[in-house]
Short mmCIF file of C-alpha atoms in Angstrom, two decimals:
data_model
loop_
_atom_site.label_atom_id
_atom_site.label_comp_id
_atom_site.label_asym_id
_atom_site.label_seq_id
_atom_site.Cartn_x
_atom_site.Cartn_y
_atom_site.Cartn_z
CA MET O 1135 19.01 27.30 -12.24
CA SER O 1136 21.25 24.41 -13.23
CA THR O 1137 20.95 20.68 -13.55
CA GLU O 1138 23.51 18.07 -12.55
CA THR O 1139 23.40 14.43 -11.60
CA ASP O 1140 23.76 12.97 -8.13
CA ALA O 1141 27.20 11.83 -9.16
CA GLY O 1142 28.16 15.35 -10.15
CA LEU O 1143 27.97 14.64 -13.88
CA PRO O 1144 26.19 16.88 -16.35
CA ALA O 1145 22.60 15.94 -17.12
CA GLY O 1146 22.44 13.33 -19.83
CA ASN O 1147 25.67 11.54 -18.86
CA ASP O 1148 23.90 8.70 -17.13
CA GLY O 1149 26.36 5.91 -17.16
CA GLY O 1150 27.32 6.50 -20.74
CA ALA O 1151 23.82 6.98 -22.12
CA THR O 1152 22.91 10.36 -23.49
CA GLY O 1153 19.32 11.57 -23.31
CA THR O 1154 17.58 8.26 -22.81
CA ARG O 1155 19.10 5.67 -20.53
CA SER O 1156 19.88 2.22 -21.87
CA ARG O 1157 17.65 -0.62 -20.74
CA ARG O 1158 20.59 -2.12 -18.84
CA ASP O 1159 21.01 1.09 -16.80
CA VAL O 1160 17.30 1.16 -16.00
CA ILE O 1161 17.18 -2.49 -14.95
CA GLN O 1162 20.24 -2.10 -12.73
CA ALA O 1163 18.72 0.91 -10.98
CA MET O 1164 15.36 -0.82 -10.69
CA SER O 1165 16.88 -3.83 -8.96
CA GLY O 1166 17.67 -1.67 -5.95
CA LEU O 1167 14.30 0.09 -6.09
CA MET O 1168 12.34 -3.15 -6.28
CA LEU O 1169 14.27 -4.72 -3.42
CA GLY O 1170 13.68 -1.67 -1.22
CA MET O 1171 10.02 -1.46 -2.12
CA PHE O 1172 9.45 -5.15 -1.47
CA VAL O 1173 10.82 -5.05 2.09
CA SER O 1174 8.95 -1.82 2.92
CA ILE O 1175 5.62 -3.27 1.78
CA LEU O 1176 6.45 -6.55 3.50
CA ALA O 1177 6.83 -4.72 6.82
CA SER O 1178 3.20 -3.65 6.67
CA THR O 1179 1.84 -7.18 6.37
CA ILE O 1180 4.38 -9.63 7.79
CA VAL O 1181 3.23 -9.17 11.40
CA SER O 1182 -0.42 -10.02 10.74
CA ASN O 1183 -0.04 -13.76 11.44
CA ALA O 1184 2.64 -13.18 14.10
CA LEU O 1185 0.74 -10.66 16.26
CA PRO O 1186 -0.84 -13.10 18.73
CA ARG O 1187 2.59 -14.53 19.61
CA ILE O 1188 4.22 -11.07 19.73
CA ILE O 1189 1.60 -9.61 22.07
CA ALA O 1190 1.72 -12.68 24.32
CA ASP O 1191 5.55 -12.68 24.58
CA LEU O 1192 5.71 -8.94 25.34
CA ARG O 1193 2.82 -9.21 27.83
CA GLY O 1194 0.74 -6.68 25.92
CA SER O 1195 -2.99 -6.07 26.27
CA GLN O 1196 -5.64 -6.52 23.61
CA SER O 1197 -5.83 -2.72 23.21
CA VAL O 1198 -2.29 -2.54 21.76
CA TYR O 1199 -2.88 -5.46 19.36
CA THR O 1200 -4.19 -3.24 16.58
CA TRP O 1201 -1.66 -0.48 17.18
CA VAL O 1202 1.32 -2.63 16.21
CA VAL O 1203 -0.05 -2.66 12.66
CA THR O 1204 -1.81 0.69 12.48
CA THR O 1205 1.03 2.87 13.79
CA GLU O 1206 3.20 1.76 10.88
CA LEU O 1207 0.36 2.38 8.42
CA LEU O 1208 -0.38 5.76 10.02
CA ALA O 1209 3.21 6.96 9.67
CA MET O 1210 3.52 5.59 6.13
CA THR O 1211 0.24 6.99 4.83
CA ALA O 1212 0.40 10.41 6.49
CA THR O 1213 3.95 11.24 5.36
CA VAL O 1214 3.71 10.14 1.71
CA PRO O 1215 2.75 13.67 0.45
CA LEU O 1216 5.71 15.21 2.29
CA TRP O 1217 8.15 12.72 0.75
CA GLY O 1218 6.68 13.49 -2.66
CA LYS O 1219 7.23 17.21 -2.19
CA LEU O 1220 10.79 16.72 -0.96
CA ALA O 1221 11.45 14.69 -4.11
CA ASP O 1222 10.67 17.80 -6.17
CA LEU O 1223 13.18 19.85 -4.17
CA TYR O 1224 16.10 17.64 -3.11
CA SER O 1225 18.18 14.75 -4.43
CA ARG O 1226 15.81 11.85 -5.00
CA LYS O 1227 18.67 9.39 -4.65
CA LEU O 1228 19.62 10.78 -1.25
CA LEU O 1229 16.00 10.81 -0.08
CA ILE O 1230 15.36 7.22 -1.08
CA GLN O 1231 18.52 6.09 0.72
CA LEU O 1232 17.44 8.11 3.78
CA SER O 1233 14.03 6.40 3.79
CA LEU O 1234 15.70 2.98 3.58
CA GLY O 1235 18.03 3.95 6.42
CA LEU O 1236 15.04 4.88 8.61
CA PHE O 1237 13.51 1.53 7.78
CA VAL O 1238 16.65 -0.32 8.90
CA VAL O 1239 16.77 1.58 12.21
CA GLY O 1240 13.08 0.93 12.86
CA SER O 1241 13.43 -2.77 12.02
CA LEU O 1242 16.36 -3.27 14.39
CA ILE O 1243 14.59 -1.50 17.25
CA ALA O 1244 11.46 -3.59 16.61
CA GLY O 1245 13.42 -6.84 16.57
CA PHE O 1246 15.07 -6.09 19.91
CA SER O 1247 11.94 -4.61 21.54
CA PRO O 1248 11.73 -5.47 25.26
CA ASN O 1249 8.10 -4.28 25.57
CA VAL O 1250 5.13 -3.20 23.49
CA GLU O 1251 5.82 0.52 24.00
CA VAL O 1252 9.21 0.28 22.29
CA LEU O 1253 7.71 -1.94 19.60
CA ILE O 1254 5.01 0.61 18.76
CA ALA O 1255 7.59 3.46 18.64
CA SER O 1256 9.78 1.38 16.32
CA ARG O 1257 6.83 0.80 14.00
CA VAL O 1258 6.44 4.56 13.61
CA VAL O 1259 10.07 4.80 12.45
CA GLN O 1260 9.50 1.87 10.09
CA GLY O 1261 6.42 3.62 8.73
CA LEU O 1262 8.36 6.82 8.01
CA GLY O 1263 10.88 4.84 5.98
CA ALA O 1264 8.22 2.76 4.23
CA GLY O 1265 6.28 5.91 3.29
CA GLY O 1266 9.37 7.40 1.66
CA MET O 1267 10.18 4.21 -0.21
CA THR O 1268 6.61 3.72 -1.43
CA ALA O 1269 6.35 7.28 -2.75
CA LEU O 1270 9.88 7.74 -4.06
CA ALA O 1271 10.25 4.46 -5.96
CA THR O 1272 7.51 5.39 -8.44
CA ILE O 1273 8.75 8.99 -8.66
CA VAL O 1274 12.25 7.80 -9.55
CA MET O 1275 10.81 5.47 -12.19
CA ALA O 1276 8.96 8.37 -13.80
CA ALA O 1277 12.17 10.42 -13.85
CA MET O 1278 14.10 7.68 -15.66
CA ILE O 1279 11.55 6.12 -18.01
CA PRO O 1280 9.25 7.68 -20.64
CA PRO O 1281 5.52 6.89 -20.16
CA ARG O 1282 5.55 5.08 -23.52
CA GLU O 1283 8.07 2.61 -22.06
CA MET O 1284 6.76 2.70 -18.48
CA GLY O 1285 4.24 -0.10 -18.93
CA ARG O 1286 6.71 -2.98 -18.89
CA TYR O 1287 8.45 -1.61 -15.78
CA ALA O 1288 5.27 -0.47 -14.02
CA GLY O 1289 3.92 -3.99 -14.37
CA ILE O 1290 6.95 -5.34 -12.53
CA PHE O 1291 6.55 -2.77 -9.76
CA GLY O 1292 2.85 -3.55 -9.45
CA ALA O 1293 3.73 -7.22 -9.09
CA VAL O 1294 6.33 -6.43 -6.41
CA PHE O 1295 3.76 -4.36 -4.50
CA GLY O 1296 1.15 -7.11 -4.73
CA VAL O 1297 3.56 -9.91 -3.83
CA GLY O 1298 4.87 -7.94 -0.84
CA THR O 1299 1.32 -7.28 0.37
CA VAL O 1300 0.06 -10.85 0.03
CA ALA O 1301 3.27 -12.76 0.84
CA GLY O 1302 3.79 -10.97 4.16
CA PRO O 1303 1.33 -13.10 6.15
CA LEU O 1304 2.85 -16.28 4.64
CA ILE O 1305 6.41 -15.36 5.60
CA GLY O 1306 5.31 -14.17 9.05
CA GLY O 1307 3.42 -17.41 9.71
CA VAL O 1308 6.42 -19.54 8.70
CA LEU O 1309 8.81 -17.54 10.91
CA VAL O 1310 6.51 -17.83 13.94
CA ASP O 1311 5.95 -21.56 13.40
CA THR O 1312 9.73 -22.18 13.12
CA SER O 1313 11.00 -22.68 16.67
CA TRP O 1314 14.63 -21.64 16.03
CA LEU O 1315 13.60 -18.34 14.42
CA GLY O 1316 10.56 -16.81 16.11
CA TRP O 1317 8.62 -13.56 15.69
CA ARG O 1318 11.63 -11.21 16.08
CA TRP O 1319 12.82 -12.36 12.67
CA CYS O 1320 9.70 -10.78 11.19
CA PHE O 1321 11.63 -7.53 11.70
CA PHE O 1322 15.23 -8.73 11.27
CA ILE O 1323 14.58 -10.46 7.94
CA GLY O 1324 14.27 -7.19 6.03
CA VAL O 1325 17.50 -5.58 7.32
CA PRO O 1326 20.09 -7.30 5.05
CA PHE O 1327 17.87 -6.81 1.99
CA THR O 1328 17.38 -3.13 2.80
CA LEU O 1329 21.14 -2.61 3.23
CA ALA O 1330 21.71 -4.39 -0.09
CA SER O 1331 19.17 -2.04 -1.68
CA ILE O 1332 21.03 1.04 -0.36
CA ILE O 1333 24.33 -0.25 -1.78
CA LEU O 1334 22.75 -1.14 -5.15
CA LEU O 1335 21.17 2.31 -5.46
CA GLN O 1336 24.48 4.01 -4.61
CA ARG O 1337 26.23 2.09 -7.38
CA THR O 1338 23.56 2.16 -10.10
CA LEU O 1339 21.17 5.10 -9.68
CA ARG O 1340 22.08 8.25 -11.60
CA LEU O 1341 19.48 11.03 -11.50
CA PRO O 1342 19.71 14.74 -12.29
CA VAL O 1343 19.23 17.13 -9.38
CA VAL O 1344 17.50 20.38 -10.27
CA ARG O 1345 18.96 23.23 -8.26
CA LYS O 1346 16.19 25.67 -7.39
CA GLU O 1347 14.99 27.81 -4.55
CA VAL O 1348 13.75 25.52 -1.77
CA LYS O 1349 10.40 26.31 -0.16
CA VAL O 1350 8.81 23.65 1.98
CA ASP O 1351 5.32 24.35 3.31
CA TYR O 1352 5.88 22.94 6.79
CA LEU O 1353 2.56 24.29 8.14
CA GLY O 1354 0.64 22.60 5.34
CA ALA O 1355 2.57 19.37 5.88
CA ALA O 1356 1.84 19.42 9.63
CA LEU O 1357 -1.88 20.04 9.02
CA ILE O 1358 -2.12 17.23 6.44
CA VAL O 1359 -0.28 14.75 8.67
CA GLY O 1360 -2.33 15.78 11.72
CA GLY O 1361 -5.67 15.62 9.92
CA VAL O 1362 -5.04 12.29 8.22
CA SER O 1363 -3.58 10.72 11.37
CA THR O 1364 -6.61 11.80 13.43
CA LEU O 1365 -9.05 10.29 10.94
CA LEU O 1366 -7.02 7.08 10.72
CA VAL O 1367 -6.92 6.80 14.52
CA TRP O 1368 -10.70 7.25 14.56
CA SER O 1369 -11.34 4.65 11.84
CA THR O 1370 -9.02 2.21 13.62
CA LEU O 1371 -10.53 2.55 17.11
CA ALA O 1372 -14.20 3.03 16.22
CA GLY O 1373 -16.15 -0.15 16.71
CA HIS O 1374 -13.46 -1.52 19.04
CA GLN O 1375 -12.60 1.01 21.76
CA PHE O 1376 -15.84 3.01 21.37
CA GLU O 1377 -19.03 2.93 19.30
CA TRP O 1378 -19.16 4.37 15.77
CA ALA O 1379 -21.96 6.70 16.89
CA SER O 1380 -20.40 8.22 20.02
CA GLY O 1381 -18.90 11.38 21.46
CA TRP O 1382 -15.39 10.16 20.64
CA THR O 1383 -16.36 9.72 17.00
CA ALA O 1384 -17.78 13.24 16.84
CA LEU O 1385 -14.66 14.71 18.48
CA LEU O 1386 -12.06 12.87 16.37
CA VAL O 1387 -13.90 13.40 13.07
CA ALA O 1388 -14.37 17.10 13.85
CA ILE O 1389 -10.66 17.53 14.65
CA GLY O 1390 -9.52 15.54 11.60
CA VAL O 1391 -11.81 17.28 9.13
CA GLY O 1392 -11.05 20.67 10.69
CA LEU O 1393 -7.29 20.17 10.27
CA LEU O 1394 -7.73 19.06 6.65
CA VAL O 1395 -9.95 22.07 5.86
CA LEU O 1396 -7.22 24.31 7.30
CA ALA O 1397 -4.65 22.39 5.22
CA VAL O 1398 -6.64 23.05 2.03
CA TRP O 1399 -6.86 26.75 2.93
CA VAL O 1400 -3.11 26.95 3.56
CA GLU O 1401 -2.21 24.93 0.45
CA SER O 1402 -4.35 27.23 -1.72
CA ARG O 1403 -2.38 30.28 -0.61
CA VAL O 1404 1.28 29.27 -0.40
CA SER O 1405 3.53 29.58 -3.44
CA ASP O 1406 4.99 26.06 -3.16
CA PRO O 1407 2.37 23.73 -1.61
CA ILE O 1408 3.00 20.17 -0.45
CA VAL O 1409 0.03 18.99 -2.55
CA PRO O 1410 -0.66 21.46 -5.40
CA LEU O 1411 -4.45 21.70 -5.51
CA THR O 1412 -4.22 22.59 -9.18
CA ILE O 1413 -3.41 18.98 -10.05
CA PHE O 1414 -6.97 18.01 -9.12
CA ALA O 1415 -8.26 20.35 -11.81
CA ASN O 1416 -6.78 17.77 -14.17
CA ARG O 1417 -9.60 15.31 -14.87
CA THR O 1418 -7.20 12.40 -15.29
CA VAL O 1419 -5.53 13.01 -11.92
CA ALA O 1420 -8.86 13.39 -10.12
CA LEU O 1421 -10.29 10.17 -11.56
CA THR O 1422 -7.12 8.09 -11.08
CA THR O 1423 -6.86 9.33 -7.48
CA LEU O 1424 -10.44 8.22 -6.78
CA ALA O 1425 -9.87 4.86 -8.47
CA SER O 1426 -6.59 4.33 -6.55
CA ALA O 1427 -8.34 4.83 -3.21
CA LEU O 1428 -11.04 2.34 -4.16
CA VAL O 1429 -8.48 -0.22 -5.40
CA GLY O 1430 -6.71 0.19 -2.04
CA VAL O 1431 -9.86 -0.98 -0.27
CA ALA O 1432 -10.05 -4.09 -2.49
CA MET O 1433 -6.34 -4.88 -2.22
CA PHE O 1434 -5.77 -4.44 1.53
CA GLY O 1435 -9.25 -5.41 2.71
CA GLY O 1436 -9.32 -8.55 0.60
CA THR O 1437 -6.01 -9.92 1.83
CA VAL O 1438 -6.51 -9.05 5.52
CA PHE O 1439 -9.91 -10.71 5.89
CA LEU O 1440 -9.17 -13.68 3.66
CA SER O 1441 -6.31 -14.59 6.00
CA GLN O 1442 -8.73 -14.65 8.94
CA TYR O 1443 -11.27 -16.63 6.92
CA PHE O 1444 -8.65 -19.30 6.17
CA GLN O 1445 -7.71 -19.66 9.84
CA ILE O 1446 -11.15 -19.48 11.46
CA GLY O 1447 -13.67 -20.15 8.69
CA MET O 1448 -11.66 -23.07 7.26
CA GLY O 1449 -9.61 -24.04 10.34
CA LYS O 1450 -6.15 -23.70 8.73
CA THR O 1451 -2.83 -22.91 10.47
CA PRO O 1452 -1.06 -19.53 9.94
CA THR O 1453 1.41 -21.13 7.52
CA GLN O 1454 -1.36 -22.86 5.58
CA ALA O 1455 -3.29 -19.59 5.45
CA GLY O 1456 -0.25 -17.87 3.98
CA LEU O 1457 0.18 -20.59 1.35
CA MET O 1458 -3.46 -20.24 0.37
CA SER O 1459 -2.78 -16.60 -0.55
CA LEU O 1460 -0.51 -17.71 -3.41
CA PRO O 1461 -3.24 -17.78 -6.11
CA MET O 1462 -3.86 -14.08 -5.56
CA ILE O 1463 -0.12 -13.40 -5.80
CA PHE O 1464 0.05 -15.39 -9.02
CA GLY O 1465 -2.90 -13.56 -10.53
CA LEU O 1466 -1.40 -10.20 -9.60
CA LEU O 1467 2.05 -11.10 -10.87
CA VAL O 1468 0.87 -12.39 -14.25
CA SER O 1469 -1.69 -9.68 -14.98
CA SER O 1470 0.45 -6.69 -13.97
CA THR O 1471 3.46 -7.95 -15.91
CA VAL O 1472 1.57 -8.98 -19.05
CA ALA O 1473 -0.64 -5.86 -19.10
CA GLY O 1474 2.40 -3.62 -18.61
CA SER O 1475 4.28 -5.25 -21.48
CA LEU O 1476 1.28 -4.98 -23.82
CA ILE O 1477 0.75 -1.31 -22.91
CA THR O 1478 4.37 -0.62 -23.86
CA ARG O 1479 4.05 -2.59 -27.10
CA TRP O 1480 0.74 -1.13 -28.28
CA GLY O 1481 0.75 2.28 -26.60
CA ARG O 1482 -2.88 1.76 -25.52
CA TRP O 1483 -3.85 1.60 -21.87
CA LYS O 1484 -7.57 2.19 -21.29
CA VAL O 1485 -8.72 -1.24 -22.41
CA PHE O 1486 -6.49 -2.83 -19.74
CA LEU O 1487 -7.77 -0.55 -16.98
CA VAL O 1488 -11.40 -1.16 -17.91
CA ALA O 1489 -10.83 -4.91 -18.10
CA GLY O 1490 -9.02 -4.84 -14.75
CA GLY O 1491 -11.88 -2.95 -13.11
CA ALA O 1492 -14.48 -5.37 -14.48
CA ILE O 1493 -12.46 -8.43 -13.41
CA MET O 1494 -11.95 -6.94 -9.92
CA VAL O 1495 -15.72 -6.53 -9.53
CA GLY O 1496 -16.16 -10.15 -10.66
CA GLY O 1497 -13.58 -11.35 -8.16
CA MET O 1498 -15.33 -9.56 -5.28
CA LEU O 1499 -18.70 -11.04 -6.29
CA LEU O 1500 -17.22 -14.55 -6.57
CA LEU O 1501 -15.66 -14.26 -3.09
CA SER O 1502 -19.02 -13.14 -1.70
CA THR O 1503 -20.25 -16.71 -2.33
CA ILE O 1504 -17.75 -18.48 -0.04
CA ASP O 1505 -18.78 -20.39 3.09
CA ALA O 1506 -17.24 -22.83 5.58
CA ASP O 1507 -17.59 -25.72 3.13
CA THR O 1508 -16.12 -24.01 0.05
CA THR O 1509 -13.24 -26.07 -1.33
CA VAL O 1510 -9.68 -24.73 -1.38
CA PHE O 1511 -9.66 -24.98 -5.19
CA THR O 1512 -12.79 -22.83 -5.52
CA VAL O 1513 -11.50 -20.16 -3.12
CA SER O 1514 -8.14 -20.17 -4.91
CA LEU O 1515 -9.85 -19.63 -8.26
CA HIS O 1516 -11.88 -16.71 -6.92
CA MET O 1517 -8.75 -15.16 -5.37
CA ALA O 1518 -6.83 -15.48 -8.63
CA VAL O 1519 -9.61 -13.57 -10.42
CA LEU O 1520 -9.42 -10.74 -7.85
CA GLY O 1521 -5.62 -10.69 -8.15
CA VAL O 1522 -5.79 -10.41 -11.95
CA GLY O 1523 -8.15 -7.44 -11.71
CA VAL O 1524 -6.15 -5.55 -9.09
CA GLY O 1525 -2.89 -6.25 -10.93
CA MET O 1526 -4.17 -4.71 -14.17
CA LEU O 1527 -5.35 -1.58 -12.36
CA MET O 1528 -3.05 -0.68 -9.51
CA GLN O 1529 0.24 0.52 -10.97
CA ASN O 1530 -1.17 1.46 -14.37
CA LEU O 1531 -3.36 4.12 -12.72
CA VAL O 1532 -0.14 5.84 -11.63
CA LEU O 1533 1.26 5.57 -15.16
CA VAL O 1534 -1.84 7.23 -16.64
CA ALA O 1535 -1.68 10.14 -14.19
CA GLN O 1536 2.06 10.65 -14.68
CA ASN O 1537 1.56 10.80 -18.43
CA ASP O 1538 -0.95 13.64 -18.15
CA VAL O 1539 0.80 16.17 -15.87
CA PRO O 1540 3.76 18.54 -16.36
CA ALA O 1541 7.10 17.06 -15.33
CA ARG O 1542 7.40 19.58 -12.50
CA ASP O 1543 4.32 17.99 -10.85
CA LEU O 1544 5.40 14.36 -11.23
CA GLY O 1545 6.50 14.01 -7.60
CA ALA O 1546 3.37 15.58 -6.13
CA THR O 1547 1.04 13.66 -8.46
CA THR O 1548 2.70 10.29 -7.82
CA SER O 1549 2.78 10.72 -4.05
CA THR O 1550 -0.85 11.89 -4.04
CA LEU O 1551 -2.01 8.72 -5.80
CA THR O 1552 0.10 6.56 -3.49
CA PHE O 1553 -1.25 8.47 -0.48
CA PHE O 1554 -4.90 7.95 -1.43
CA ARG O 1555 -4.33 4.28 -2.23
CA SER O 1556 -2.86 3.72 1.24
CA LEU O 1557 -5.53 5.89 2.84
CA GLY O 1558 -8.30 3.94 1.10
CA GLY O 1559 -6.73 0.67 2.19
CA THR O 1560 -6.29 1.73 5.82
CA ILE O 1561 -9.76 3.21 6.25
CA GLY O 1562 -11.29 0.35 4.28
CA VAL O 1563 -9.69 -2.27 6.49
CA SER O 1564 -10.83 -0.45 9.64
CA ALA O 1565 -14.40 0.06 8.42
CA LEU O 1566 -14.78 -3.46 7.03
CA GLY O 1567 -13.21 -4.84 10.20
CA ALA O 1568 -15.87 -3.09 12.27
CA VAL O 1569 -18.58 -4.50 9.99
CA LEU O 1570 -17.07 -7.99 10.37
CA ALA O 1571 -16.99 -7.73 14.17
CA THR O 1572 -20.62 -6.55 14.26
CA ARG O 1573 -21.83 -9.34 11.97
CA VAL O 1574 -19.92 -12.00 13.94
CA GLU O 1575 -21.45 -10.74 17.18
CA THR O 1576 -24.95 -10.67 15.66
CA LEU O 1577 -24.65 -14.14 14.14
CA SER O 1578 -23.19 -15.51 17.39
CA ALA O 1579 -26.14 -14.13 19.34
CA GLU O 1580 -28.51 -15.80 16.87
CA LYS O 1581 -26.75 -19.17 17.17
CA PHE O 1582 -25.80 -19.22 20.85
CA GLY O 1583 -28.20 -16.71 22.44
CA PRO O 1584 -27.45 -13.26 23.92
CA VAL O 1585 -24.45 -14.63 25.86
CA ALA O 1586 -22.22 -16.28 23.27
CA GLY O 1587 -19.99 -17.96 25.78
CA GLY O 1588 -16.79 -16.43 24.45
CA THR O 1589 -17.52 -17.17 20.84
CA GLY O 1590 -18.88 -13.76 19.97
CA GLY O 1591 -17.39 -10.86 18.07
CA SER O 1592 -15.51 -9.26 21.00
CA GLU O 1593 -12.71 -11.83 20.99
CA VAL O 1594 -11.25 -13.92 18.18
CA PRO O 1595 -11.88 -17.56 19.17
CA ASP O 1596 -9.26 -20.28 19.37
CA LEU O 1597 -10.87 -23.14 17.44
CA SER O 1598 -8.67 -25.75 19.10
CA LEU O 1599 -10.23 -24.96 22.50
CA LEU O 1600 -13.84 -25.30 21.35
CA PRO O 1601 -15.98 -28.48 21.37
CA GLU O 1602 -16.62 -29.91 17.91
CA PRO O 1603 -20.30 -28.82 17.63
CA VAL O 1604 -19.42 -25.26 18.67
CA ARG O 1605 -16.37 -25.22 16.38
CA VAL O 1606 -18.54 -26.05 13.35
CA VAL O 1607 -20.96 -23.22 14.12
CA VAL O 1608 -18.16 -20.69 14.74
CA ARG O 1609 -16.55 -21.57 11.41
CA GLU O 1610 -19.88 -21.02 9.67
CA ILE O 1611 -20.31 -17.67 11.42
CA TYR O 1612 -16.91 -16.33 10.33
CA ALA O 1613 -17.27 -17.66 6.79
CA THR O 1614 -20.69 -16.05 6.39
CA ALA O 1615 -19.50 -12.71 7.80
CA THR O 1616 -16.43 -12.69 5.53
CA ALA O 1617 -18.53 -13.43 2.44
CA GLU O 1618 -20.78 -10.48 3.32
CA LEU O 1619 -17.71 -8.21 3.42
CA PHE O 1620 -16.92 -9.02 -0.21
CA LEU O 1621 -20.55 -8.38 -1.11
CA ILE O 1622 -20.12 -4.91 0.43
CA GLY O 1623 -16.79 -4.52 -1.39
CA ALA O 1624 -18.28 -5.30 -4.83
CA PRO O 1625 -20.04 -1.90 -5.27
CA ILE O 1626 -16.84 -0.18 -4.08
CA ALA O 1627 -14.94 -1.99 -6.83
CA LEU O 1628 -17.73 -1.03 -9.26
CA LEU O 1629 -17.16 2.65 -8.43
CA ALA O 1630 -13.48 2.20 -9.35
CA LEU O 1631 -14.59 0.77 -12.70
CA VAL O 1632 -16.91 3.74 -13.29
CA ALA O 1633 -14.05 6.17 -12.55
CA VAL O 1634 -11.82 4.35 -15.05
CA LEU O 1635 -14.54 4.43 -17.72
CA PHE O 1636 -14.57 8.24 -17.58
CA LEU O 1637 -10.80 8.48 -18.23
CA LYS O 1638 -9.89 9.90 -21.61
CA GLU O 1639 -7.18 7.90 -23.35
CA LYS O 1640 -4.22 10.02 -24.40
CA PRO O 1641 -1.04 8.94 -26.22
CA LEU O 1642 1.83 7.94 -23.94
CA LYS O 1643 4.74 10.39 -23.99
CA THR O 1644 8.09 9.23 -25.31
CA MET O 1645 10.28 11.45 -23.09
CA SER O 1646 11.31 10.59 -19.53
CA GLY O 1647 10.39 12.84 -16.63
CA ASP O 1648 13.86 14.39 -16.50
CA GLU O 1649 13.84 15.06 -20.24
CA ARG O 1650 10.38 16.61 -20.05
CA LEU O 1651 11.47 18.80 -17.14
CA ALA O 1652 14.49 20.01 -19.07
CA ALA O 1653 12.23 20.83 -22.03
CA GLU O 1654 9.79 22.70 -19.78
CA MET O 1655 12.60 24.71 -18.21
CA ALA O 1656 13.91 25.56 -21.66
CA GLY O 1657 10.45 26.69 -22.75
CA GLY O 1658 9.85 23.57 -24.84
CA GLY O 1659 6.48 22.72 -23.26
CA HIS O 1660 5.55 19.26 -22.02
#
């Protein structure tokens, strides 16, 4: 077993730095990683405000509306564990460039799509690339940077993730509202940045490649992807295409759970599993995984439904709705960066996670008080509070888990946390979306009678086509239903806080992932 860098240099000769890389080397490599991660996250959210125009131009039906978003999320979420395992076996630099290449191909196909079928297929390819980028970026960081120093860089990555998630709807709305650009640029806009990221990584990223016997558990990977995809399809369609309590629900849940049970059985018996079940015996990994899934619900659910609240509950345009998301971006950016820097300076992390969890609960409760007459300033303040809480939690949960596992499990641990965060977000959005639709339909029936005259929960109303008295009532209905969603989300955020409270604070290691791996291989422990 030998170790050599992607450039063919002996381990330790990373651009002139021996043992620990210089900060300049790390920042140069991170520039490419951050650029790639930003565009991959952006792809998941940029179409949200553009979808009505896209579906209309491609003559698509209402049934494919959701699939343009969910197919990308399905591919991204389901393949994250596989990318994480491949990172433990192959060149991480090559894999991250491959994922970016897939993203470019998917983006170009999407931009030139002549119909919705091609568009949906292209979103799958985009999702494969985004899944690799999302998983591998954090894995590469752990390989280069010691946990003791990770805070300042993890804060930046958390900010990039948050900004990409929240800024997507803003950018998409602007592109659609700009006549000489149009919705196709929602896909084209990421291509030059992704190509720049590939070139930057080729020039700046130097990582050791550990040569070892390659064993990929393809059966386990297929079962995990199949099981997760089935459950995500169910959570996406339930409440829209069929009732939650129906034969289709029973069938899809049975298939999904059955495949995952088989996956657990296979993973417990193979010598080199995709997701080593032993990592869940680690209390820190188990708790951070649970907290990550719950934070995913707050992060994705909050941004998706706030955008709709701005447009229907407050009567704003897509571009205005995007601009109103800026306070949450600002809160995320400041809190993740400041908390990360302080963690690096003081070497203490639990106080920031606990504070972030408490602030996130407060933000959800504040947003549960909104209505159609809430001022923009008040909503902005509530959003900033939620952003601060999520920013302090999101990326630092990964840091805590990475600090507490052997270097050989860094890839699997990181991808598992990323996987559950995306899974929590996807299922949370689907479930909360179904709750929103049900509440809107119920409230519409109360206001307008059993026949809501097109203003019910089955179709999203166009406020500009409604008479003023009806428009006022519809805005109140959507504002009330959205506020109730955050009231439901508050106990979910509280569970994340409880999970964080049970974490045991341990000193942050001062060796990078690659250095720890070399020590483990040499018998030097962790």
